[in-house]
Coordinates of C-alpha atoms in Angstrom, one line a residue:
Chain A
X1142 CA 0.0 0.0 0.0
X1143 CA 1.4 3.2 -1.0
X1144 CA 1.4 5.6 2.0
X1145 CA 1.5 10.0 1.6
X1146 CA 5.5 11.2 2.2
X1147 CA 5.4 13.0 5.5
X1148 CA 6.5 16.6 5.7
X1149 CA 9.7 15.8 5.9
X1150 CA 9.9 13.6 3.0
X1151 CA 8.2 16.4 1.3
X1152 CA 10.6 19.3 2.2
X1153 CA 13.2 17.0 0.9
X1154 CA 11.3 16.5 -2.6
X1155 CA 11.6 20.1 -3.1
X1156 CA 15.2 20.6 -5.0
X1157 CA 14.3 17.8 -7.7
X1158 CA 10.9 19.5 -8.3
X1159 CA 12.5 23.0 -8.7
X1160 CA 15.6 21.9 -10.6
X1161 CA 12.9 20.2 -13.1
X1162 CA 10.8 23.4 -13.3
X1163 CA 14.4 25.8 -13.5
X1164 CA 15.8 23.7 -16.3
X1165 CA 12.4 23.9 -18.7
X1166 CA 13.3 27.5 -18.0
X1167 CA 11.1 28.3 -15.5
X1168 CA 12.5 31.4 -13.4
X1169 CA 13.7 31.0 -10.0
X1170 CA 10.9 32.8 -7.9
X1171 CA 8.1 31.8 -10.4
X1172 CA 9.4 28.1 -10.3
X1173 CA 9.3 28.6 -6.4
X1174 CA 5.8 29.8 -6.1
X1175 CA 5.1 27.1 -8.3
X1176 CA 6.2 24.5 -6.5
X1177 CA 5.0 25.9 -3.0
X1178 CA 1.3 26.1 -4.7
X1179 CA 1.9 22.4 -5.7
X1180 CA 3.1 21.1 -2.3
X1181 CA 0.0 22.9 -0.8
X1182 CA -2.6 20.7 -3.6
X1183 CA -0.5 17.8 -2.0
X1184 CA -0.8 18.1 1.2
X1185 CA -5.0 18.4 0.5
X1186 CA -5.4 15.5 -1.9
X1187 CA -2.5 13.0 -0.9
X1188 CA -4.3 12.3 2.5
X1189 CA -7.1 10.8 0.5
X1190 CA -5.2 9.6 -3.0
X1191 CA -2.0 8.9 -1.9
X1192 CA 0.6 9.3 -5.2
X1193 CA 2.0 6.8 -6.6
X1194 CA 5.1 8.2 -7.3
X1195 CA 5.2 11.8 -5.4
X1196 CA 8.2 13.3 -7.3
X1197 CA 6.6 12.9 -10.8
X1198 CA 2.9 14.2 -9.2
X1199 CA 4.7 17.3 -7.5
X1200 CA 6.4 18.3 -11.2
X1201 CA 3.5 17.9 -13.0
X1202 CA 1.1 19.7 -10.7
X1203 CA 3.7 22.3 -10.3
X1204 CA 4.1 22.5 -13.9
X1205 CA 0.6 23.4 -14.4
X1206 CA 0.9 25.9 -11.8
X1207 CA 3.5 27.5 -13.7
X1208 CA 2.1 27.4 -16.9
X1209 CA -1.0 28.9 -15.6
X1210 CA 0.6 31.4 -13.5
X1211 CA 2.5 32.4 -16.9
X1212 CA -0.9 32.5 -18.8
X1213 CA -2.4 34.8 -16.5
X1214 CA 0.6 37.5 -16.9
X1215 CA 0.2 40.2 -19.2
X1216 CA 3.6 39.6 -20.4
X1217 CA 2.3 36.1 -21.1
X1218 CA 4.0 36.0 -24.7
X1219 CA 7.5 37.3 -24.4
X1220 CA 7.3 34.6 -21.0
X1221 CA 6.1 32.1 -23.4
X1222 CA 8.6 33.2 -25.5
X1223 CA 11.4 32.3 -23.2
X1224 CA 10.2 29.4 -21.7
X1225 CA 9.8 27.6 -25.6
X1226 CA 13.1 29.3 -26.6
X1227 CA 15.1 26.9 -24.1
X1228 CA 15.4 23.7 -25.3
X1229 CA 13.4 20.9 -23.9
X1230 CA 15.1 19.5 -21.0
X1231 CA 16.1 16.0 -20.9
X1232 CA 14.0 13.6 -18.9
X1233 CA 16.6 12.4 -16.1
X1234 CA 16.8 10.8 -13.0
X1235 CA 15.6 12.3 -9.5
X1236 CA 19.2 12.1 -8.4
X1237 CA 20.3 14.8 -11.2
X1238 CA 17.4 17.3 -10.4
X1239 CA 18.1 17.8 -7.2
X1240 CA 21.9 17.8 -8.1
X1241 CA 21.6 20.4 -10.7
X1242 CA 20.4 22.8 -8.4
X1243 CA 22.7 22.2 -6.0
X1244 CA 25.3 23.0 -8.6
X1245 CA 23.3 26.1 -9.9
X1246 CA 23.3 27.7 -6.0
X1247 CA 27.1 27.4 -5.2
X1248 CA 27.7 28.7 -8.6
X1249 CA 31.1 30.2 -9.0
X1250 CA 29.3 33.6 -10.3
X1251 CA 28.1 33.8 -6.9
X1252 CA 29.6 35.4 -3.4
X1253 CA 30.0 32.9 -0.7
X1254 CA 27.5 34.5 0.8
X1255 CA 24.8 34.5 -1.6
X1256 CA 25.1 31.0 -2.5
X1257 CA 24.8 30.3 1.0
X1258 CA 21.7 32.0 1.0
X1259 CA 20.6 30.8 -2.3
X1260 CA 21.4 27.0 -1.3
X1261 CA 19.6 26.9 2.2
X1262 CA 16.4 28.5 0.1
X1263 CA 16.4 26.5 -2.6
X1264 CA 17.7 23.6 -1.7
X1265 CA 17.0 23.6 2.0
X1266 CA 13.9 24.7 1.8
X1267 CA 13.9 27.7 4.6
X1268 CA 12.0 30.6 4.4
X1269 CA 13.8 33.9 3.9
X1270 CA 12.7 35.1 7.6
X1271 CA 14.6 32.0 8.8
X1272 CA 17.6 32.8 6.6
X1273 CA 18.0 36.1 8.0
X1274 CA 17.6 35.2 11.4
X1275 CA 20.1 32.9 11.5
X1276 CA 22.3 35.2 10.0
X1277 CA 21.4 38.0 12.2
X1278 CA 20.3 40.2 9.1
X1279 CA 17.2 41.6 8.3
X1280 CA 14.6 40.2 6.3
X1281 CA 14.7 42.6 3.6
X1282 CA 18.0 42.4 3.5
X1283 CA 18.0 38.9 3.2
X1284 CA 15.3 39.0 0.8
X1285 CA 17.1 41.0 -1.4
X1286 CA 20.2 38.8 -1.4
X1287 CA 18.9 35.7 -2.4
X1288 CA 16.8 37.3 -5.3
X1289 CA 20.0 39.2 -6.5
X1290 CA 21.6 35.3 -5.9
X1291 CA 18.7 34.2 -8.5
X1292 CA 19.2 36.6 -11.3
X1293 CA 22.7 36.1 -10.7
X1294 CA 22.2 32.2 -12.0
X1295 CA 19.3 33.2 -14.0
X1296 CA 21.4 33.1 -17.1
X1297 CA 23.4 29.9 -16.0
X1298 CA 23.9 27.5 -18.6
X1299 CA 25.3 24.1 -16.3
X1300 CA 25.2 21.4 -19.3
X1301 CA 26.7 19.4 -17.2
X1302 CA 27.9 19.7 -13.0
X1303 CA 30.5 21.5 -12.2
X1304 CA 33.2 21.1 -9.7
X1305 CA 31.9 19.7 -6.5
X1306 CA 34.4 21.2 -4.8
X1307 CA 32.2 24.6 -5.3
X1308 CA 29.5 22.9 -3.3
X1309 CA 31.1 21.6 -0.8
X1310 CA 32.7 24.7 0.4
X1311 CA 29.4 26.4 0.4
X1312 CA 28.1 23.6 2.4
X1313 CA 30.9 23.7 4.6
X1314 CA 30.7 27.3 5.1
X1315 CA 27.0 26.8 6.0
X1316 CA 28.2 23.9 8.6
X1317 CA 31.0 25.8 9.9
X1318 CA 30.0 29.7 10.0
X1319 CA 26.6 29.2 11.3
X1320 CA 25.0 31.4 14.1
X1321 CA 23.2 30.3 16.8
X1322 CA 19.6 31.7 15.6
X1323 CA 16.3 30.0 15.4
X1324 CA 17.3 27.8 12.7
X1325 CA 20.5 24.6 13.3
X1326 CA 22.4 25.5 10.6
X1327 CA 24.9 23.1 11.3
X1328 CA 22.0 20.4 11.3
X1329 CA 20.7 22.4 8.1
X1330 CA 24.1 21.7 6.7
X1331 CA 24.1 17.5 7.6
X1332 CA 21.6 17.4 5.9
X1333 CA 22.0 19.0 3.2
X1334 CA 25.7 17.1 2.5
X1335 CA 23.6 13.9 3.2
X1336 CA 21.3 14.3 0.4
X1337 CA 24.3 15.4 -1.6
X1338 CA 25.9 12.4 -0.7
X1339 CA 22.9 10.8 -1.9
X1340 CA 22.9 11.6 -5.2
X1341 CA 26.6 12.3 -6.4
X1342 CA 29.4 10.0 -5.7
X1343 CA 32.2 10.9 -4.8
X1344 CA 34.8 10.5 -1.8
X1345 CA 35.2 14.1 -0.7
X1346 CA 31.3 14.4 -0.4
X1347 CA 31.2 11.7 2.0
X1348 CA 34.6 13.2 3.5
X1349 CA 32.6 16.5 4.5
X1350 CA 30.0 14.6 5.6
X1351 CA 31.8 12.6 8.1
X1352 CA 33.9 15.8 9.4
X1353 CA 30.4 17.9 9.3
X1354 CA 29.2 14.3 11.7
X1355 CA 32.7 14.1 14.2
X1356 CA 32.3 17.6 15.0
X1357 CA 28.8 18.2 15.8
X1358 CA 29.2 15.1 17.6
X1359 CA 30.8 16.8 20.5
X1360 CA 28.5 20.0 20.1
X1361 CA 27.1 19.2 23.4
X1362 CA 30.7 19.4 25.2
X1363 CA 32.0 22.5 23.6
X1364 CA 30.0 25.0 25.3
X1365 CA 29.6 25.3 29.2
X1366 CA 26.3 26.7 30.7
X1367 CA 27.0 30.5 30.2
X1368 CA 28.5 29.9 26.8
X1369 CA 32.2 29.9 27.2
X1370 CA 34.3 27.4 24.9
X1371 CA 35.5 24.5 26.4
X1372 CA 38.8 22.8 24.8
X1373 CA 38.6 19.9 23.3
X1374 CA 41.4 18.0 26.3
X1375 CA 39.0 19.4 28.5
X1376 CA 35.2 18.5 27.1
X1377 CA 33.3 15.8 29.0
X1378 CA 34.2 12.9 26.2
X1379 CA 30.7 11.4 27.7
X1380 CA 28.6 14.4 26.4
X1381 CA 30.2 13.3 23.0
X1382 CA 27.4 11.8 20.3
X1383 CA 28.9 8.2 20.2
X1384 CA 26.0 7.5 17.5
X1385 CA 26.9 10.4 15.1
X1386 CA 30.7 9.5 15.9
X1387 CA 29.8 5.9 14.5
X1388 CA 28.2 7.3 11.6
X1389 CA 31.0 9.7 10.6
X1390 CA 33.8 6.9 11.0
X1391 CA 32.0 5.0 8.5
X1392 CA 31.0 7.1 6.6
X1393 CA 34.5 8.3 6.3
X1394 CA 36.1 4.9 6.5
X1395 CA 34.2 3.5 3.2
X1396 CA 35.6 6.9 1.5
X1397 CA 39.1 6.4 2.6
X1398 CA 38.9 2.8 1.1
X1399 CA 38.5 4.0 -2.2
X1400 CA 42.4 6.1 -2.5
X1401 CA 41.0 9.0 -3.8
X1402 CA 42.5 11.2 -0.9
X1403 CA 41.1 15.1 -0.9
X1404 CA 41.0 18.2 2.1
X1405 CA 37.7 17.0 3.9
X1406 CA 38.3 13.2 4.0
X1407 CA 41.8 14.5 5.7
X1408 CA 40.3 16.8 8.3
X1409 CA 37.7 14.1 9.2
X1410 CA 40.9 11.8 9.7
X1411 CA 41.6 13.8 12.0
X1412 CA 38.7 14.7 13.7
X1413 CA 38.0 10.6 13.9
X1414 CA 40.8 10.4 16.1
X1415 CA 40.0 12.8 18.4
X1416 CA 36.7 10.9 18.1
X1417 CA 38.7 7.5 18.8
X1418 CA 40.6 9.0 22.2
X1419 CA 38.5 7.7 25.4
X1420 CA 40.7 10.5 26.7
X1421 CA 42.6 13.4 26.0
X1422 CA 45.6 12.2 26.9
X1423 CA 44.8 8.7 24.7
X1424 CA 45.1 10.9 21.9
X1425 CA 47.0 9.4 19.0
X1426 CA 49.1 12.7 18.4
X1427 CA 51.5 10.9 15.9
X1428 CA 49.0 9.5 14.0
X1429 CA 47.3 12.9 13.9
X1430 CA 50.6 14.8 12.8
X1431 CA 50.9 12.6 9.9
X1432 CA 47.4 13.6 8.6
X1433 CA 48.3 17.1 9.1
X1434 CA 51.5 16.4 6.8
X1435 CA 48.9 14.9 3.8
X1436 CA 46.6 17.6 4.7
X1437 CA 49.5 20.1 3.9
X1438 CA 50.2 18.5 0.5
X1439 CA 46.3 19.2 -0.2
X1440 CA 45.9 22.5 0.9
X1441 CA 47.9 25.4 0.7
X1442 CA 46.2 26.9 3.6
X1443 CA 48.6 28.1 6.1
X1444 CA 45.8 27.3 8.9
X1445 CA 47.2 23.5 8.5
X1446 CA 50.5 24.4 9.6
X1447 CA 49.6 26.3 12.5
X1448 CA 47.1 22.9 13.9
X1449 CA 50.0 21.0 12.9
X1450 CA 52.0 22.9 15.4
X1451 CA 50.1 22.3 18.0
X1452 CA 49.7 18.4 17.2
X1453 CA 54.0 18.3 17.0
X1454 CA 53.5 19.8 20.7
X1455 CA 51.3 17.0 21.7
X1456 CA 53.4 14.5 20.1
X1457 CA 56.9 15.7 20.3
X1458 CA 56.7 18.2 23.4
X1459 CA 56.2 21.8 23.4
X1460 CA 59.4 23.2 22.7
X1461 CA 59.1 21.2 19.0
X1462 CA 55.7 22.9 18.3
X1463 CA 57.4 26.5 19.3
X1464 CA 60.0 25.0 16.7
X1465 CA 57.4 24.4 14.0
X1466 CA 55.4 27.6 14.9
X1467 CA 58.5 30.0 14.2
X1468 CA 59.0 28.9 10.6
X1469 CA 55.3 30.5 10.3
X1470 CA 53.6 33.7 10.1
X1471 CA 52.5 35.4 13.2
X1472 CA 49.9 37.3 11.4
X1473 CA 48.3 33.9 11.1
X1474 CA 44.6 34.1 12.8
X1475 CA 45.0 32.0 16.6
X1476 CA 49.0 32.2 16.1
X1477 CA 49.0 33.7 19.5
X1478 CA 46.6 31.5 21.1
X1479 CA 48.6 28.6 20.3
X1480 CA 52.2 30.0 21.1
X1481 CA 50.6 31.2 24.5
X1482 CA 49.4 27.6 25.2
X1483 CA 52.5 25.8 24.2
X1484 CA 54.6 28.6 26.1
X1485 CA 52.6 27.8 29.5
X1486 CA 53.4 24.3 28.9
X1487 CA 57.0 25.1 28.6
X1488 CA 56.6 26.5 32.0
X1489 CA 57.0 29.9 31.7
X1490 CA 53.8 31.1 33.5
X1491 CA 54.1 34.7 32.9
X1492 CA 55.2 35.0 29.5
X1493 CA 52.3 32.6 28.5
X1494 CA 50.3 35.1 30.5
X1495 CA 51.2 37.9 28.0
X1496 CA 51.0 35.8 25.0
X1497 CA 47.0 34.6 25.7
X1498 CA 46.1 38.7 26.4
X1499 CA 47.6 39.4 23.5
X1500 CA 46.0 36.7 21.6
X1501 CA 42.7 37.8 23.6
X1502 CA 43.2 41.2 21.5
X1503 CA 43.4 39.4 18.5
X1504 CA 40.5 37.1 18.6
X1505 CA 37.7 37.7 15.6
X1506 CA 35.0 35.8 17.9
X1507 CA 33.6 36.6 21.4
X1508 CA 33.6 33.4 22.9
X1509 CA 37.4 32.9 21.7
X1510 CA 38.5 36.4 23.2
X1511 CA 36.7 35.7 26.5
X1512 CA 38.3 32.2 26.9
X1513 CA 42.1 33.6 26.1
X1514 CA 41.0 36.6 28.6
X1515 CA 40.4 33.6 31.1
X1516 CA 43.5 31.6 30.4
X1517 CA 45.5 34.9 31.2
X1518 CA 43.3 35.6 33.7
X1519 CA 44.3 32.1 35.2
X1520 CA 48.2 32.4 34.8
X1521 CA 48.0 35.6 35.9
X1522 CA 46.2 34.6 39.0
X1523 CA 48.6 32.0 40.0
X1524 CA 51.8 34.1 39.2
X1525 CA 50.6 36.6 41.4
X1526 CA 50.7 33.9 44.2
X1527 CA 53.5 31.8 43.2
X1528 CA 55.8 33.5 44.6
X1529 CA 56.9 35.6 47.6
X1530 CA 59.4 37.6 45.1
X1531 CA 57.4 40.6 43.8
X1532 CA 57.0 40.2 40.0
X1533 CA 60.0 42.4 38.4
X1534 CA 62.0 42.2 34.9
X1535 CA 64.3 39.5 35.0
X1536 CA 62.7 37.2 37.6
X1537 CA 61.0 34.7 35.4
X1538 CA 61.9 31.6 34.5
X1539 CA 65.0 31.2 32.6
Chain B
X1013 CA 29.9 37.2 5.9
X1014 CA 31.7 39.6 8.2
X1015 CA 30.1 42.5 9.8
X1016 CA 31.3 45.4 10.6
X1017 CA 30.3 48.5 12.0
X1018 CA 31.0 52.1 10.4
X1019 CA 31.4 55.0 13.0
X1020 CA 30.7 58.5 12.0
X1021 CA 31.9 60.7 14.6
X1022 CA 30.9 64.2 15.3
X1023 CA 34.1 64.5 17.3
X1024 CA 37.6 62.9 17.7
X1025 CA 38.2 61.7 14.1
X1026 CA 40.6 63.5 12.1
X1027 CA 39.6 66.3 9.7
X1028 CA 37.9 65.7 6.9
X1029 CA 38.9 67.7 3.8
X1030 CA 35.5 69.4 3.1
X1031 CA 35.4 70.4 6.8
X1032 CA 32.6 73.0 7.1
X1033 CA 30.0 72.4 9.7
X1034 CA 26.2 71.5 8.5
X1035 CA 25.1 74.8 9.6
X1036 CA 27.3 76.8 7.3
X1037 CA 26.0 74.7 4.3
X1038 CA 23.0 75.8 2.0
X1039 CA 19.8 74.0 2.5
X1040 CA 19.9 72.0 -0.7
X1041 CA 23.6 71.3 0.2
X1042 CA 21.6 70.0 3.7
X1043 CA 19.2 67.9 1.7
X1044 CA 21.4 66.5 -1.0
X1045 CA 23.7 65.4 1.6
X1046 CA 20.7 63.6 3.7
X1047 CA 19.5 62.2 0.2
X1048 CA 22.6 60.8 -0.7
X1049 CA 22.9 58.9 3.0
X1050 CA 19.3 57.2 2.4
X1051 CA 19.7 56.0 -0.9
X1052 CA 23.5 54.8 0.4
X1053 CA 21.3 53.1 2.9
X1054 CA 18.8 51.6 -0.1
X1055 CA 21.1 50.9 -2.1
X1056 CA 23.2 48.7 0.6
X1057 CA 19.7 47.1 1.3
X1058 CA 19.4 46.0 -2.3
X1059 CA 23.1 44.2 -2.5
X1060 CA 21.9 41.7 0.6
X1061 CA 24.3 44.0 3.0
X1062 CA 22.8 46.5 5.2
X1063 CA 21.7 45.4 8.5
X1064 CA 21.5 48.3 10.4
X1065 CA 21.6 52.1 10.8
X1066 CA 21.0 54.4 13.7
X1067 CA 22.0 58.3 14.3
X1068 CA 22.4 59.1 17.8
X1069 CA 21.6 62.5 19.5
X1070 CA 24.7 64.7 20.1
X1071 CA 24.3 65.1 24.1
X1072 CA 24.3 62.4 26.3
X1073 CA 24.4 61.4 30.4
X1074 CA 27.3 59.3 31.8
X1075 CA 25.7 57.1 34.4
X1076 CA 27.7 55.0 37.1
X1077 CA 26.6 52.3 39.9
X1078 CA 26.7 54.1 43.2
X1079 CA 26.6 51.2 45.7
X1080 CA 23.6 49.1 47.2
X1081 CA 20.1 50.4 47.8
X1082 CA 21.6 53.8 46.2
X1083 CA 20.4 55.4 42.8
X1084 CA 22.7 55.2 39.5
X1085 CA 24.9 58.7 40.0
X1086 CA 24.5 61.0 36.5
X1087 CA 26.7 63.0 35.0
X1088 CA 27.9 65.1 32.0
X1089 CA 27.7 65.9 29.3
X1090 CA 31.1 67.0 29.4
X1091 CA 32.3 69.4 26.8
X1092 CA 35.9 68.2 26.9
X1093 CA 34.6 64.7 25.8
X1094 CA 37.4 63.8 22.9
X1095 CA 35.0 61.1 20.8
X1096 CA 31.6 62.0 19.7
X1097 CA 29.6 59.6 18.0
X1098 CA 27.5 61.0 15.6
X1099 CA 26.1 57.2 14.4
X1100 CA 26.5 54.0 12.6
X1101 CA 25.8 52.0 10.3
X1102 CA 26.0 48.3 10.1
X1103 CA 26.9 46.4 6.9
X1104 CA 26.9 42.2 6.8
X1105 CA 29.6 41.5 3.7
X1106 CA 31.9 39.4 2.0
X1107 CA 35.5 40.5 2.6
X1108 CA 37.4 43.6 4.6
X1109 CA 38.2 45.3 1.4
X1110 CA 34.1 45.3 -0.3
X1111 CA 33.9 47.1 3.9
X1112 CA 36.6 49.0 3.2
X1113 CA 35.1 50.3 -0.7
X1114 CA 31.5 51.0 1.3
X1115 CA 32.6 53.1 4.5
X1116 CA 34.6 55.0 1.0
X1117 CA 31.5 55.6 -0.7
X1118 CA 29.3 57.0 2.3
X1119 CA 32.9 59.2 3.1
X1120 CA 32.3 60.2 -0.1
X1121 CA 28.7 62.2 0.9
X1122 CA 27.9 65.7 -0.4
X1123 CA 28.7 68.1 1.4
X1124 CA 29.3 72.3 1.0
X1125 CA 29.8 73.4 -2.4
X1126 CA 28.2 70.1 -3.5
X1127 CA 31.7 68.4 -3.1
X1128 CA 32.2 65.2 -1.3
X1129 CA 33.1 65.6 2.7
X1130 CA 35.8 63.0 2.8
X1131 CA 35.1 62.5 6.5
X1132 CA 36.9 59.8 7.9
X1133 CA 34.5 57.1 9.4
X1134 CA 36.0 54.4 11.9
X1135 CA 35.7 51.0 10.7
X1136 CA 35.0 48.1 13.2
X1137 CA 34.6 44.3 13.0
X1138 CA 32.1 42.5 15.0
X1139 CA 33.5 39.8 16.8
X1140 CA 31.3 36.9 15.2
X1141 CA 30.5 33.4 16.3
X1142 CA 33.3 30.5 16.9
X1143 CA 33.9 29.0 13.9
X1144 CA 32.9 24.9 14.7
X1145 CA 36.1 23.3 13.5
X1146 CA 39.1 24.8 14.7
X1147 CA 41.4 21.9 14.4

């Protein structure tokens, strides 16, 4: 017995349908009101006549709904015009219709930030007011974004995809800049790479899925009560989501199977063994180094290097990550937050001190800045009562 | 997807080059220099990157906690104040330098004679979120 999708199942219907409707040449924001007119006639009759195949009953009804919005425009022939000038599009596959339109909203024409916009719409299905409050914009604003982001793409011929690479970073932007609004954009983003996964094949899809998995994983431990970041030697591993954990190791060791190595499946390495450590001090530091070495031959992103440096001071002791940090720039974002926490581990309290407030001045996020104000807060603290010998040039450590 | 906040001050920011106070200008000068902040404003709106934009009064009360069961002690405005803000607007975009091209544009505002003001607005980052993967 064939049974109506649920909502869910519907929302995730949504990018085939449009794609469909977008490559007979169906503008964006007609195509959308199209479909969100169809999805409403579903959710009436499908209760009673369930479809038998809900894709192929969402385009057609939407279809119609286009074709009769169009016929009811004044403009109706130079509309009819375009939509017969574009040649007929090809029947395909599900798995391409949604694809396409993934491809279409991280399209290089666009900024990162209106293709994030553009993809959560389109593909995610959000509402504007949901986009914008996530990103702490205003509606209008938003508005205005994504339907600058359609006329952008309005012209795009994609005869076949593109680089996946463009999608992915999109994604991962989503995943890995997302406030802390109404809407879970990092959820928003699992899923999202999920489907992708779904209907493209292809190692680093899966590899940003699985790192997009290990991290949020451990969501719950990263934050305490009010807020403030928690380090990752620090997090209570039993907060951790051993089930997402699972799923990203898999996930990620299938992709790894297949020698086809690229950035993500490296930083979800990475991020498994951190996964893998009952412990912080179980850590398989080695191991993690040498992903950071292929990550480096991947990626010319100086980033690397830096996290690298703080795995050689895990692995090989503090003074060798000082050694690997001064071959690198120290306008690097976090350089200072990481020479000040391999400093303190070399012992020397106070200049460690200096190094996390200086890094504390340097911090692009709040929660970053308040936790270095902390750490020199701490060292501070217990410099101050270390000693009997007042605090003066020349009498630290040596 | 940075934000970043742009200052106008009505003190402690260097001169700008068409430094003639409001007053001295013509009316129109007035208006076209009002117009030109609005559609600024519209125009940002339409690119996806305004957020916000407020003007703040000139005068305003320093206010202090004055210990338990005791009302908030007032104060000011003091004349000798160094740093005025005058107000701000907020822009949401894609890189330092498109922030850098904007606070330009609305420094480049009408001003007496008709000719741009060249004021120098202060341009600040907003500290954002933490980024989720930072290893």
């Amino acid at each position: 017995m064939t049974t109506a999708p649920d909502a869910a199942q519907l929302r995730a219907l949504i990018p085939a349908v449009l794609g469909v409707l977008v490559r007979r040449g169906a503008d964006f924001t007609a195509a959308e009101d199209a479909v969100q007119e169809a999805l409403l006639q579903a959710l009436q009759r499908w209760p009673d006549e369930p479809p038998r195949d809900a894709k192929g009953w969402l385009v057609t009804a939407a279809w119609r709904k286009f074709l009769d919005a169009n016929r009811s425009e004044s403009a109706r022939r130079a509309r009819e015009h375009a939509v017969s000038s574009q040649p007929p599009a090809p029947e395909i596959t599900g798995a391409d219709d949604s694809l396409w339109l993934y491809f279409l909203c991280a399209h290089p024409s666009l900024t990162p930030a209106s293709a994030v916009a553009l993809t959560l719409r389109a593909v995610g299905g959000l509402t504007t007011k949901q986009i914008a409050s996530a990103y702490l914009v205003p509606e209008a604003t938003m508005a205005q974004r994504i339907s600058r982001a359609k006329r952008t793409v309005a012209g795009a011929r994609l005869d076949r995809p593109g680089d996946v690479g463009t999608v992915l970073r999109v994604l991962y932007l989503v995943f890995n800049e997302g406030y802390s609004g109404d809407v879970d954009l990092a959820a928003e983003a699992i899923q999202l790479t999920r489907r992708l996964a779904g209907v493209v094949d292809h190692p680093e899809v899966a590899g940003l899925l699985a790192l997009m998995l290990l991290h949020h994983a451990r969501r719950p431990a990263r934050t305490g009560p009010s807020g403030e970041l928690i380090p990752l030697a620090e997090q209570d591993r039993t907060r951790w989501d051993t089930a997402a954990i699972a799923d990203g190791i898999g996930i990620l060791q299938t992709a790894l199977a297949r020698h086809r190595p690229g950035e993500f499946q490296a930083q979800a390495a990475i991020a498994a063994l951190h996964a893998d450590a009952p412990t912080a001090a179980e850590t398989d530091w080695p191991q993690i180094v040498q992903w950071y070495d292929e990550l480096a031959t991947l990626t010319d992103n100086p980033v690397v290097l830096l996290n690298r440096a703080v795995a050689v001071g895990e692995a090989d002791g503090p003074r060798a990550g000082l050694a690997e940090l001064a071959h690198l720039d120290p306008a690097l974002p976090r350089y200072q937050a990481v020479q000040a926490h391999l400093t303190e581990r070399t012992g020397d309290h106070a200049g460690a001190a200096e190094l996390y407030t200086k890094a504390a001045g340097r911090a692009d996020n709040r929660a970053e800045r308040d936790h270095l104000t902390r750490q020199a807060a701490r060292l501070n603290t217990a410099v101050r009562s270390a000693g009997a010998q007042p605090l003066t040039p020349g009498s630290g450590p040596s | 997807m940075a934000k970043y906040l742009l200052l106008k001050h009505y003190r402690g920011a260097p001169k700008g080059v068409n430094d003639v106070p409001m007053e001295q200008w013509t009316p129109d000068e007035v208006t076209a220099h009002l117009k030109y902040m609005q559609d600024f404003a519209k125009r940002l709106e339409a690119t996806g990157e305004f957020v916000d934009g407020q003007a703040l009064a000139p005068e305003g009360t320093f206010v202090r906690y004055d210990g338990e069961g005791r009302p908030p002690i007032t104060d000011g405005p003091f004349a000798e104040t160094k740093d005025l803000i005058a107000g701000w607007m907020t822009i949401d975009v894609d890189s330092y330098q498109r922030a850098v091209e904007l606070a330009g544009e609305l420094s480049a505002a009408p001003g007496a004679g008709g000719k741009p003001i060249h004021e120098w607005l202060e341009l600040r980052p907003f500290l954002a979120e933490p980024p989720t993967v930072t290893e």
